[in-house]
GROMACS .gro file of C-alpha atoms in nm:
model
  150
    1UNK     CA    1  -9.136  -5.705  -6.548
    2UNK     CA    2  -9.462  -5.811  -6.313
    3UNK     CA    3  -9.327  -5.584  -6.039
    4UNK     CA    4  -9.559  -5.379  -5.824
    5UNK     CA    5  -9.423  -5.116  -5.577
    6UNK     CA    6  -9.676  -4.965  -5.330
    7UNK     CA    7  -9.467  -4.673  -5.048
    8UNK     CA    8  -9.677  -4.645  -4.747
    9UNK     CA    9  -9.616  -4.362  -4.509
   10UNK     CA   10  -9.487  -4.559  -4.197
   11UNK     CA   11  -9.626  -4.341  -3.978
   12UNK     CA   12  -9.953  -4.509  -4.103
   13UNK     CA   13  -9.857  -4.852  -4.041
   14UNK     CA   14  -9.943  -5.024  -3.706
   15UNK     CA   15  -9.768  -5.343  -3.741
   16UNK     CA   16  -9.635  -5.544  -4.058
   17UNK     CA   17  -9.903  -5.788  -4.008
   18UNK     CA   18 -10.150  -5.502  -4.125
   19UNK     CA   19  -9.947  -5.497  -4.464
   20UNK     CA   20  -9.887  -5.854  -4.477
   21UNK     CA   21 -10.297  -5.916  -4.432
   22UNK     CA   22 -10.340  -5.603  -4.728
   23UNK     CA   23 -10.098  -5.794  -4.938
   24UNK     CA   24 -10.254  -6.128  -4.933
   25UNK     CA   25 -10.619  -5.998  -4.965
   26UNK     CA   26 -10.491  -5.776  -5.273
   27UNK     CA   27 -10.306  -6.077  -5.420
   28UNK     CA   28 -10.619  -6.275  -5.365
   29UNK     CA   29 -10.861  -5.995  -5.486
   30UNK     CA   30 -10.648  -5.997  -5.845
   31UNK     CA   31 -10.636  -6.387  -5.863
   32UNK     CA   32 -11.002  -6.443  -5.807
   33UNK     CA   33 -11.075  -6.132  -6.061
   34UNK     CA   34 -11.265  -5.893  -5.733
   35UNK     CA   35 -10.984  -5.630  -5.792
   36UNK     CA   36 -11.108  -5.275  -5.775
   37UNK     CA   37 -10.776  -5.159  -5.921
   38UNK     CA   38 -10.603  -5.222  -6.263
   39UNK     CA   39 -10.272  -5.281  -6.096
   40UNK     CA   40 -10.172  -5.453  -5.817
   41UNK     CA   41  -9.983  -5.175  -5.612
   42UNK     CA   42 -10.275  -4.968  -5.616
   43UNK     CA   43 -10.504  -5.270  -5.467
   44UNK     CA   44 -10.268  -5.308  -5.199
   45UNK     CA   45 -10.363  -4.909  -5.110
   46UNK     CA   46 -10.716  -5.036  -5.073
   47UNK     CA   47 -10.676  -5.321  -4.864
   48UNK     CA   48 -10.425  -5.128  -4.616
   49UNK     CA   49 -10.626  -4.836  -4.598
   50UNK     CA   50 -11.011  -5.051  -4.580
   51UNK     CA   51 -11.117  -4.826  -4.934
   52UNK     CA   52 -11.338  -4.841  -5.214
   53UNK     CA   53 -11.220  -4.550  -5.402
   54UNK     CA   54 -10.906  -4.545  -5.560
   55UNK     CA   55 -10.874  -4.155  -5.540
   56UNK     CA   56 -10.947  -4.183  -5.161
   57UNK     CA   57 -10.603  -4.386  -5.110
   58UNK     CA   58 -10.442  -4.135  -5.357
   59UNK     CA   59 -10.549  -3.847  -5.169
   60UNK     CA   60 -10.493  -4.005  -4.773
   61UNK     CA   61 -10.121  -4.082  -4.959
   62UNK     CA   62 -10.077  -3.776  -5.114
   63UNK     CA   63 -10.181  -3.590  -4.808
   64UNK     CA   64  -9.932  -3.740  -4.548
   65UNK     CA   65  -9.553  -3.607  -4.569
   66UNK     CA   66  -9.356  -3.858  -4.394
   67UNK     CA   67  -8.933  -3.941  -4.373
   68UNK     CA   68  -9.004  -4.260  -4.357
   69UNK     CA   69  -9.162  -4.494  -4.592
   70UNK     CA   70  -9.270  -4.868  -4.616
   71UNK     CA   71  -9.194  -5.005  -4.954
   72UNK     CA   72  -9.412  -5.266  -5.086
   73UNK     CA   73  -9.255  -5.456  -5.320
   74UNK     CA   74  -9.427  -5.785  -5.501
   75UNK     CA   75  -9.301  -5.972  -5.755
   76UNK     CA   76  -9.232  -6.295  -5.915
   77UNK     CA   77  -8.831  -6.206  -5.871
   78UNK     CA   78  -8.603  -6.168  -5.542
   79UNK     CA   79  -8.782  -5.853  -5.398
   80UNK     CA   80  -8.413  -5.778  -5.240
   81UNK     CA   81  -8.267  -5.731  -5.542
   82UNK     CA   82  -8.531  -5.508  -5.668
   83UNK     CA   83  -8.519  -5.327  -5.339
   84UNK     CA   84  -8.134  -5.278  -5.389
   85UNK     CA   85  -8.158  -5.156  -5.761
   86UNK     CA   86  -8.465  -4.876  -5.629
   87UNK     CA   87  -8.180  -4.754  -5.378
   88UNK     CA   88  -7.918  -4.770  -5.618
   89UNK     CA   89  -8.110  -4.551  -5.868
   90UNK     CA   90  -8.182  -4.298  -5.592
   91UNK     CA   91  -8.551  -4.381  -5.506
   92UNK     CA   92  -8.478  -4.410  -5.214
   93UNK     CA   93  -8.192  -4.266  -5.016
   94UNK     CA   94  -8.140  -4.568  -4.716
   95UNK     CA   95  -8.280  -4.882  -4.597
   96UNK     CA   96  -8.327  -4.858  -4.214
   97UNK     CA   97  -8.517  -5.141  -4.063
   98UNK     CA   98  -8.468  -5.013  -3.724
   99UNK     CA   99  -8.722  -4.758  -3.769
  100UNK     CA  100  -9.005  -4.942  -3.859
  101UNK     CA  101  -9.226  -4.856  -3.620
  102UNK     CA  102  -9.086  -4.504  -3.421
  103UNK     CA  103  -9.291  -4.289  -3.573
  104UNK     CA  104  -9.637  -4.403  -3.544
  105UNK     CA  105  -9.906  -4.185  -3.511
  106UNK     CA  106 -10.170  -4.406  -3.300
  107UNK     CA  107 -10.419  -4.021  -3.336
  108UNK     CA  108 -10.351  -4.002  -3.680
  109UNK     CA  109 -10.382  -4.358  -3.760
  110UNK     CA  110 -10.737  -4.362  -3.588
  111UNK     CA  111 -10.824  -4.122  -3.784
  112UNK     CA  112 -10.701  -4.236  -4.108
  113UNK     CA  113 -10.859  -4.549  -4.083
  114UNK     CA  114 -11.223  -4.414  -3.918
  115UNK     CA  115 -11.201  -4.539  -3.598
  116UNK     CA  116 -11.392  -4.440  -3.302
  117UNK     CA  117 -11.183  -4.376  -2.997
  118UNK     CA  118 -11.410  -4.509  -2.753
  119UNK     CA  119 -11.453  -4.816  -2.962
  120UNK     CA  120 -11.035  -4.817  -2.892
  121UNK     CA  121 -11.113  -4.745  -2.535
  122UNK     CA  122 -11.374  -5.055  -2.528
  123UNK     CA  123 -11.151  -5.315  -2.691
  124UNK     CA  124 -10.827  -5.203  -2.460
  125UNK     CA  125 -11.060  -5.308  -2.165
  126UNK     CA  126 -11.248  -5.582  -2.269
  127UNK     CA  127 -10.964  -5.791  -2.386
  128UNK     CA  128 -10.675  -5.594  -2.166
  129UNK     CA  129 -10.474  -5.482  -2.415
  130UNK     CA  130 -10.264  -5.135  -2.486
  131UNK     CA  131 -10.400  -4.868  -2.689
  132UNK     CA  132 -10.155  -4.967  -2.977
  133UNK     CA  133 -10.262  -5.357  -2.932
  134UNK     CA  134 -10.628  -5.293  -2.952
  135UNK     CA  135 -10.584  -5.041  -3.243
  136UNK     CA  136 -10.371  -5.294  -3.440
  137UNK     CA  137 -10.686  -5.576  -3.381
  138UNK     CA  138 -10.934  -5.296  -3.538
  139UNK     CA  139 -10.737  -5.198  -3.817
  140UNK     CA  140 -10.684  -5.564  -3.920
  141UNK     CA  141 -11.027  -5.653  -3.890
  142UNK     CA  142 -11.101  -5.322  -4.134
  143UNK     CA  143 -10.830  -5.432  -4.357
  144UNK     CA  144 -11.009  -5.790  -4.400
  145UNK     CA  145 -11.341  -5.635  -4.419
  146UNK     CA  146 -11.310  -5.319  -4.595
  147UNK     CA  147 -11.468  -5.416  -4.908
  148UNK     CA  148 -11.782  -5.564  -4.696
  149UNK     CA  149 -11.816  -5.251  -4.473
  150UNK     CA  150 -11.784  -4.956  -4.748
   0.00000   0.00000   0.00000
């Protein structure tokens, strides 16, 4: 049906930009033939989580119990009515857009993604930003380099 469904633990997710930017680079990756993965959800795992290894992102996933969820969904189709028919069939038990972003981890996050609190520490100062804003600049700049830097 050329749907691909990636769940990512939301306490993992800084902002939507940081999927948004994994989505693109994974869309691109496929389209210009530089996918790691054979399928699509799975290349949007690297990209979020700046990997090389498919069985890193499987075990980081795999590894993280969360309530909450972020589902990916791309497709050629309305993604809403895919979403709807994944509720409906018990995948998932609510949508809840309000919690997006209330359980973030920023310590767990850092850690996830290999980054070095004092270079946290240095960007918050430099550019006077909170820990969460500086963080979010990091992790997108991993995201968009991630198969440069591994």
């Amino acid at each position: 049906r050329s749907v691909w469904i990636q769940f990512i633990p939301s306490c993992l997710v800084i902002s939507i930009r940081s999927i948004i930017l994994a989505v693109q680079l994974a869309l691109r990756d496929f389209i210009r033939g530089d996918n790691i993965a054979r399928k699509l959800n799975l290349e949007i795992g690297l990209r979020y989580l700046a990997r090389t290894q498919v069985r890193e992102v499987l075990e980081i996933f795999r590894s993280i119990s969360d309530a909450y969820y972020w589902l990916v969904v791309v497709s050629k189709e309305n993604v809403e009515t895919i979403a709807k028919q994944i509720i409906e069939q018990g995948e998932i038990c609510e949508r809840n857009d309000d919690i997006c972003f209330s359980n973030v981890e920023l310590d767990l996050i850092a850690r996830v993604f290999e980054v070095d609190k004092c270079l946290t520490e240095k960007t918050c100062k430099s550019r006077n930003l909170s820990q969460r804003k500086a963080l979010e600049m990091i992790i997108l700049e991993k995201i968009a380099l991630g198969k440069i830097l591994r």
